[in-house]
Amino acid sequence: MQIAEYFSKKDFVPRIEVKPSEELNICVVIPSYNEPNLEKSLFALTRCKMPKRCVEVVVVVNHPEGSDQETIGLSEQSIKTVKDISLRYSNDRIQFFGVKAYDLPRKCAGVGLARQIGMDEAAYRLLQINNPNGIIACFDADAICMENYLVELENLWMQYPKTTACSIKYAHPTNGADFTDEIYSGIAGYELHLRYYNQASRHIGFPFSYHTIGSSMASSAKTYIKFGGMNRHQAGEDFYFLQKIIPHGNFRELNSTCIFPSPRPSNRVPFGTGRAMLKYLENKEEGITTYNLNSFLDLIPFFKIIGDFWDMNETQIKVAIGTFPKPLNIFLNENHASTEIIRVKQNTANKQSFYKRIFLWFDAFMLLKYLNYVNENFYTRQPVRDESIRLARLIDLPVSNAYTIELLDIYRKKDAEEWSPII
């Protein structure tokens, strides 16, 4: 998508009147809705070591139309917080801007739209100074970061200028005085679920297995425009955004710094960390559950022979699908897999291209759809600790009967290892 076309389609009008510095290279975008800890997050950024080029922090203070006076008052207080931080800490290297995004249409108000407003603004400012490789980093108003966060972001793009986007190492706090023991216990289980999902996907050979956490991701300005910008999903916006980019290559993991997202419960989104924590607190006896490992393992024979479909006709493909485990067999047939495979084959020139394009059909969305389907109809979700131990033994991680927090530490270290997909 051309730059002018993108902003024209959006009827974009810049919200920040101050002209960007010619040295602007990183824009950190923070959506803020009813956020009591915004000041803490902004302080974390002020404590960062400054990179060689300039940084802007764009805080999108938002609330939906029809909000009550308390919410409106909190928005005004957040704008004041940004102004206070700006007066105290803005200089020629870092600037703080509060953007008012009040009275958003209720049907689409949420974190996706708030990120979109801020990221559009960031892209416009970076492209205004002809810096298409400038970095748009997503952060949250209840997150903090290591002091090398900004420097390492800049270093990544300096070392690998073709980088389209990246996932940044993250770790939820699992102890301390800010939350109850129940919340710390719950977040350890939920983060373990995320890491188990990631490592199980890698184990079976799925090539797009990366974390997609909204507070710990970044893209270049030109990539942001090329792939149509941020979506307006009220949850899962991070997953949808990055999974448009990841399959096309040059996606990286940044493990030399770390983001610390909040473990707090929330009912503001239909799914995600906050909702999972709320559900956990409502039924602690059930604990955190995850997808049955067998539902991942069933995919191995499918992924192993994907390239072989190039040499098969549709009848032969149907026969091959019939040899897969029953849950996968039924799912693929219900999703017209043989027809889709032939369609991909007809639109590719060689076997290598065919292999890559198959995973544009059976992508991260299809994988999630499959896992939900088979865990509702054939398998049952299991305690995350149990499945994580099962997987750990398969991939030679040092576990015995480890507690959840110990397992989490093991999986964090595994996730931090360099990984290159085979595709």
PDB file of N, CA, C and O in Angstrom, residues 323-357:
ATOM      1  N   THR A 323      -4.961 -40.679   6.202  1.00  0.00           N
ATOM      2  CA  THR A 323      -4.044 -41.429   7.070  1.00  0.00           C
ATOM      3  C   THR A 323      -3.706 -40.665   8.356  1.00  0.00           C
ATOM      4  O   THR A 323      -3.080 -41.223   9.247  1.00  0.00           O
ATOM      5  N   PHE A 324      -4.085 -39.389   8.432  1.00  0.00           N
ATOM      6  CA  PHE A 324      -3.761 -38.590   9.606  1.00  0.00           C
ATOM      7  C   PHE A 324      -4.654 -38.976  10.784  1.00  0.00           C
ATOM      8  O   PHE A 324      -5.710 -39.591  10.602  1.00  0.00           O
ATOM      9  N   PRO A 325      -4.249 -38.612  12.001  1.00  0.00           N
ATOM     10  CA  PRO A 325      -5.113 -38.867  13.163  1.00  0.00           C
ATOM     11  C   PRO A 325      -6.525 -38.329  12.934  1.00  0.00           C
ATOM     12  O   PRO A 325      -6.708 -37.285  12.280  1.00  0.00           O
ATOM     13  N   LYS A 326      -7.500 -39.039  13.451  1.00  0.00           N
ATOM     14  CA  LYS A 326      -8.907 -38.739  13.176  1.00  0.00           C
ATOM     15  C   LYS A 326      -9.285 -37.279  13.417  1.00  0.00           C
ATOM     16  O   LYS A 326      -9.947 -36.662  12.564  1.00  0.00           O
ATOM     17  N   PRO A 327      -8.912 -36.664  14.556  1.00  0.00           N
ATOM     18  CA  PRO A 327      -9.310 -35.268  14.775  1.00  0.00           C
ATOM     19  C   PRO A 327      -8.808 -34.341  13.670  1.00  0.00           C
ATOM     20  O   PRO A 327      -9.551 -33.479  13.185  1.00  0.00           O
ATOM     21  N   LEU A 328      -7.555 -34.531  13.263  1.00  0.00           N
ATOM     22  CA  LEU A 328      -6.980 -33.700  12.203  1.00  0.00           C
ATOM     23  C   LEU A 328      -7.632 -34.017  10.865  1.00  0.00           C
ATOM     24  O   LEU A 328      -7.938 -33.103  10.082  1.00  0.00           O
ATOM     25  N   ASN A 329      -7.838 -35.282  10.592  1.00  0.00           N
ATOM     26  CA  ASN A 329      -8.486 -35.712   9.351  1.00  0.00           C
ATOM     27  C   ASN A 329      -9.840 -35.029   9.183  1.00  0.00           C
ATOM     28  O   ASN A 329     -10.149 -34.447   8.129  1.00  0.00           O
ATOM     29  N   ILE A 330     -10.637 -35.068  10.217  1.00  0.00           N
ATOM     30  CA  ILE A 330     -11.986 -34.473  10.150  1.00  0.00           C
ATOM     31  C   ILE A 330     -11.883 -32.956   9.988  1.00  0.00           C
ATOM     32  O   ILE A 330     -12.601 -32.353   9.170  1.00  0.00           O
ATOM     33  N   PHE A 331     -10.990 -32.336  10.742  1.00  0.00           N
ATOM     34  CA  PHE A 331     -10.844 -30.879  10.641  1.00  0.00           C
ATOM     35  C   PHE A 331     -10.435 -30.457   9.233  1.00  0.00           C
ATOM     36  O   PHE A 331     -10.999 -29.517   8.661  1.00  0.00           O
ATOM     37  N   LEU A 332      -9.462 -31.148   8.659  1.00  0.00           N
ATOM     38  CA  LEU A 332      -8.985 -30.786   7.319  1.00  0.00           C
ATOM     39  C   LEU A 332     -10.084 -30.984   6.274  1.00  0.00           C
ATOM     40  O   LEU A 332     -10.266 -30.138   5.381  1.00  0.00           O
ATOM     41  N   ASN A 333     -10.834 -32.054   6.394  1.00  0.00           N
ATOM     42  CA  ASN A 333     -11.910 -32.280   5.430  1.00  0.00           C
ATOM     43  C   ASN A 333     -13.010 -31.233   5.568  1.00  0.00           C
ATOM     44  O   ASN A 333     -13.552 -30.755   4.564  1.00  0.00           O
ATOM     45  N   GLU A 334     -13.328 -30.860   6.803  1.00  0.00           N
ATOM     46  CA  GLU A 334     -14.357 -29.839   7.001  1.00  0.00           C
ATOM     47  C   GLU A 334     -13.905 -28.476   6.486  1.00  0.00           C
ATOM     48  O   GLU A 334     -14.735 -27.618   6.173  1.00  0.00           O
ATOM     49  N   ASN A 335     -12.598 -28.277   6.389  1.00  0.00           N
ATOM     50  CA  ASN A 335     -12.065 -27.010   5.881  1.00  0.00           C
ATOM     51  C   ASN A 335     -11.550 -27.131   4.446  1.00  0.00           C
ATOM     52  O   ASN A 335     -10.760 -26.296   3.998  1.00  0.00           O
ATOM     53  N   HIS A 336     -12.027 -28.182   3.736  1.00  0.00           N
ATOM     54  CA  HIS A 336     -11.773 -28.355   2.304  1.00  0.00           C
ATOM     55  C   HIS A 336     -10.281 -28.303   1.981  1.00  0.00           C
ATOM     56  O   HIS A 336      -9.847 -27.631   1.035  1.00  0.00           O
ATOM     57  N   ALA A 337      -9.491 -29.019   2.769  1.00  0.00           N
ATOM     58  CA  ALA A 337      -8.033 -28.950   2.647  1.00  0.00           C
ATOM     59  C   ALA A 337      -7.535 -29.366   1.279  1.00  0.00           C
ATOM     60  O   ALA A 337      -6.666 -28.714   0.692  1.00  0.00           O
ATOM     61  N   SER A 338      -8.076 -30.473   0.715  1.00  0.00           N
ATOM     62  CA  SER A 338      -7.568 -30.951  -0.572  1.00  0.00           C
ATOM     63  C   SER A 338      -7.792 -29.910  -1.667  1.00  0.00           C
ATOM     64  O   SER A 338      -6.907 -29.680  -2.511  1.00  0.00           O
ATOM     65  N   THR A 339      -8.947 -29.260  -1.647  1.00  0.00           N
ATOM     66  CA  THR A 339      -9.231 -28.210  -2.631  1.00  0.00           C
ATOM     67  C   THR A 339      -8.291 -27.031  -2.449  1.00  0.00           C
ATOM     68  O   THR A 339      -7.781 -26.455  -3.421  1.00  0.00           O
ATOM     69  N   GLU A 340      -8.064 -26.657  -1.189  1.00  0.00           N
ATOM     70  CA  GLU A 340      -7.181 -25.522  -0.908  1.00  0.00           C
ATOM     71  C   GLU A 340      -5.743 -25.826  -1.323  1.00  0.00           C
ATOM     72  O   GLU A 340      -5.038 -24.958  -1.851  1.00  0.00           O
ATOM     73  N   ILE A 341      -5.308 -27.037  -1.071  1.00  0.00           N
ATOM     74  CA  ILE A 341      -3.939 -27.421  -1.445  1.00  0.00           C
ATOM     75  C   ILE A 341      -3.764 -27.360  -2.961  1.00  0.00           C
ATOM     76  O   ILE A 341      -2.742 -26.864  -3.461  1.00  0.00           O
ATOM     77  N   ILE A 342      -4.746 -27.834  -3.700  1.00  0.00           N
ATOM     78  CA  ILE A 342      -4.683 -27.758  -5.167  1.00  0.00           C
ATOM     79  C   ILE A 342      -4.688 -26.297  -5.617  1.00  0.00           C
ATOM     80  O   ILE A 342      -3.965 -25.921  -6.553  1.00  0.00           O
ATOM     81  N   ARG A 343      -5.493 -25.469  -4.974  1.00  0.00           N
ATOM     82  CA  ARG A 343      -5.532 -24.043  -5.328  1.00  0.00           C
ATOM     83  C   ARG A 343      -4.159 -23.405  -5.146  1.00  0.00           C
ATOM     84  O   ARG A 343      -3.682 -22.663  -6.016  1.00  0.00           O
ATOM     85  N   VAL A 344      -3.518 -23.715  -4.021  1.00  0.00           N
ATOM     86  CA  VAL A 344      -2.179 -23.175  -3.780  1.00  0.00           C
ATOM     87  C   VAL A 344      -1.211 -23.676  -4.852  1.00  0.00           C
ATOM     88  O   VAL A 344      -0.399 -22.916  -5.379  1.00  0.00           O
ATOM     89  N   LYS A 345      -1.309 -24.961  -5.178  1.00  0.00           N
ATOM     90  CA  LYS A 345      -0.426 -25.560  -6.184  1.00  0.00           C
ATOM     91  C   LYS A 345      -0.575 -24.875  -7.536  1.00  0.00           C
ATOM     92  O   LYS A 345       0.407 -24.615  -8.245  1.00  0.00           O
ATOM     93  N   GLN A 346      -1.793 -24.551  -7.899  1.00  0.00           N
ATOM     94  CA  GLN A 346      -2.055 -23.915  -9.190  1.00  0.00           C
ATOM     95  C   GLN A 346      -1.512 -22.491  -9.265  1.00  0.00           C
ATOM     96  O   GLN A 346      -1.374 -21.936 -10.356  1.00  0.00           O
ATOM     97  N   ASN A 347      -1.242 -21.922  -8.118  1.00  0.00           N
ATOM     98  CA  ASN A 347      -0.782 -20.533  -8.078  1.00  0.00           C
ATOM     99  C   ASN A 347       0.674 -20.392  -7.672  1.00  0.00           C
ATOM    100  O   ASN A 347       1.101 -19.297  -7.281  1.00  0.00           O
ATOM    101  N   THR A 348       1.420 -21.491  -7.754  1.00  0.00           N
ATOM    102  CA  THR A 348       2.845 -21.435  -7.443  1.00  0.00           C
ATOM    103  C   THR A 348       3.642 -22.088  -8.569  1.00  0.00           C
ATOM    104  O   THR A 348       3.149 -22.970  -9.269  1.00  0.00           O
ATOM    105  N   ALA A 349       4.885 -21.639  -8.708  1.00  0.00           N
ATOM    106  CA  ALA A 349       5.702 -22.074  -9.843  1.00  0.00           C
ATOM    107  C   ALA A 349       6.563 -23.291  -9.556  1.00  0.00           C
ATOM    108  O   ALA A 349       6.953 -24.025 -10.462  1.00  0.00           O
ATOM    109  N   ASN A 350       6.866 -23.519  -8.272  1.00  0.00           N
ATOM    110  CA  ASN A 350       7.750 -24.628  -7.948  1.00  0.00           C
ATOM    111  C   ASN A 350       7.454 -25.149  -6.546  1.00  0.00           C
ATOM    112  O   ASN A 350       6.675 -24.550  -5.789  1.00  0.00           O
ATOM    113  N   LYS A 351       8.112 -26.247  -6.202  1.00  0.00           N
ATOM    114  CA  LYS A 351       7.849 -26.922  -4.932  1.00  0.00           C
ATOM    115  C   LYS A 351       8.221 -26.062  -3.740  1.00  0.00           C
ATOM    116  O   LYS A 351       7.512 -26.038  -2.721  1.00  0.00           O
ATOM    117  N   GLN A 352       9.316 -25.333  -3.844  1.00  0.00           N
ATOM    118  CA  GLN A 352       9.748 -24.496  -2.731  1.00  0.00           C
ATOM    119  C   GLN A 352       8.731 -23.397  -2.437  1.00  0.00           C
ATOM    120  O   GLN A 352       8.373 -23.146  -1.281  1.00  0.00           O
ATOM    121  N   SER A 353       8.245 -22.741  -3.494  1.00  0.00           N
ATOM    122  CA  SER A 353       7.230 -21.697  -3.314  1.00  0.00           C
ATOM    123  C   SER A 353       5.932 -22.296  -2.794  1.00  0.00           C
ATOM    124  O   SER A 353       5.245 -21.694  -1.962  1.00  0.00           O
ATOM    125  N   PHE A 354       5.605 -23.477  -3.284  1.00  0.00           N
ATOM    126  CA  PHE A 354       4.396 -24.172  -2.833  1.00  0.00           C
ATOM    127  C   PHE A 354       4.439 -24.405  -1.325  1.00  0.00           C
ATOM    128  O   PHE A 354       3.466 -24.148  -0.609  1.00  0.00           O
ATOM    129  N   TYR A 355       5.592 -24.882  -0.839  1.00  0.00           N
ATOM    130  CA  TYR A 355       5.736 -25.172   0.590  1.00  0.00           C
ATOM    131  C   TYR A 355       5.491 -23.914   1.424  1.00  0.00           C
ATOM    132  O   TYR A 355       4.798 -23.941   2.443  1.00  0.00           O
ATOM    133  N   LYS A 356       6.035 -22.792   0.976  1.00  0.00           N
ATOM    134  CA  LYS A 356       5.857 -21.539   1.715  1.00  0.00           C
ATOM    135  C   LYS A 356       4.403 -21.084   1.687  1.00  0.00           C
ATOM    136  O   LYS A 356       3.853 -20.655   2.697  1.00  0.00           O
ATOM    137  N   ARG A 357       3.789 -21.204   0.516  1.00  0.00           N
ATOM    138  CA  ARG A 357       2.419 -20.687   0.370  1.00  0.00           C
ATOM    139  C   ARG A 357       1.389 -21.546   1.086  1.00  0.00           C
ATOM    140  O   ARG A 357       0.319 -21.050   1.461  1.00  0.00           O
TER     141      ARG A 357
END
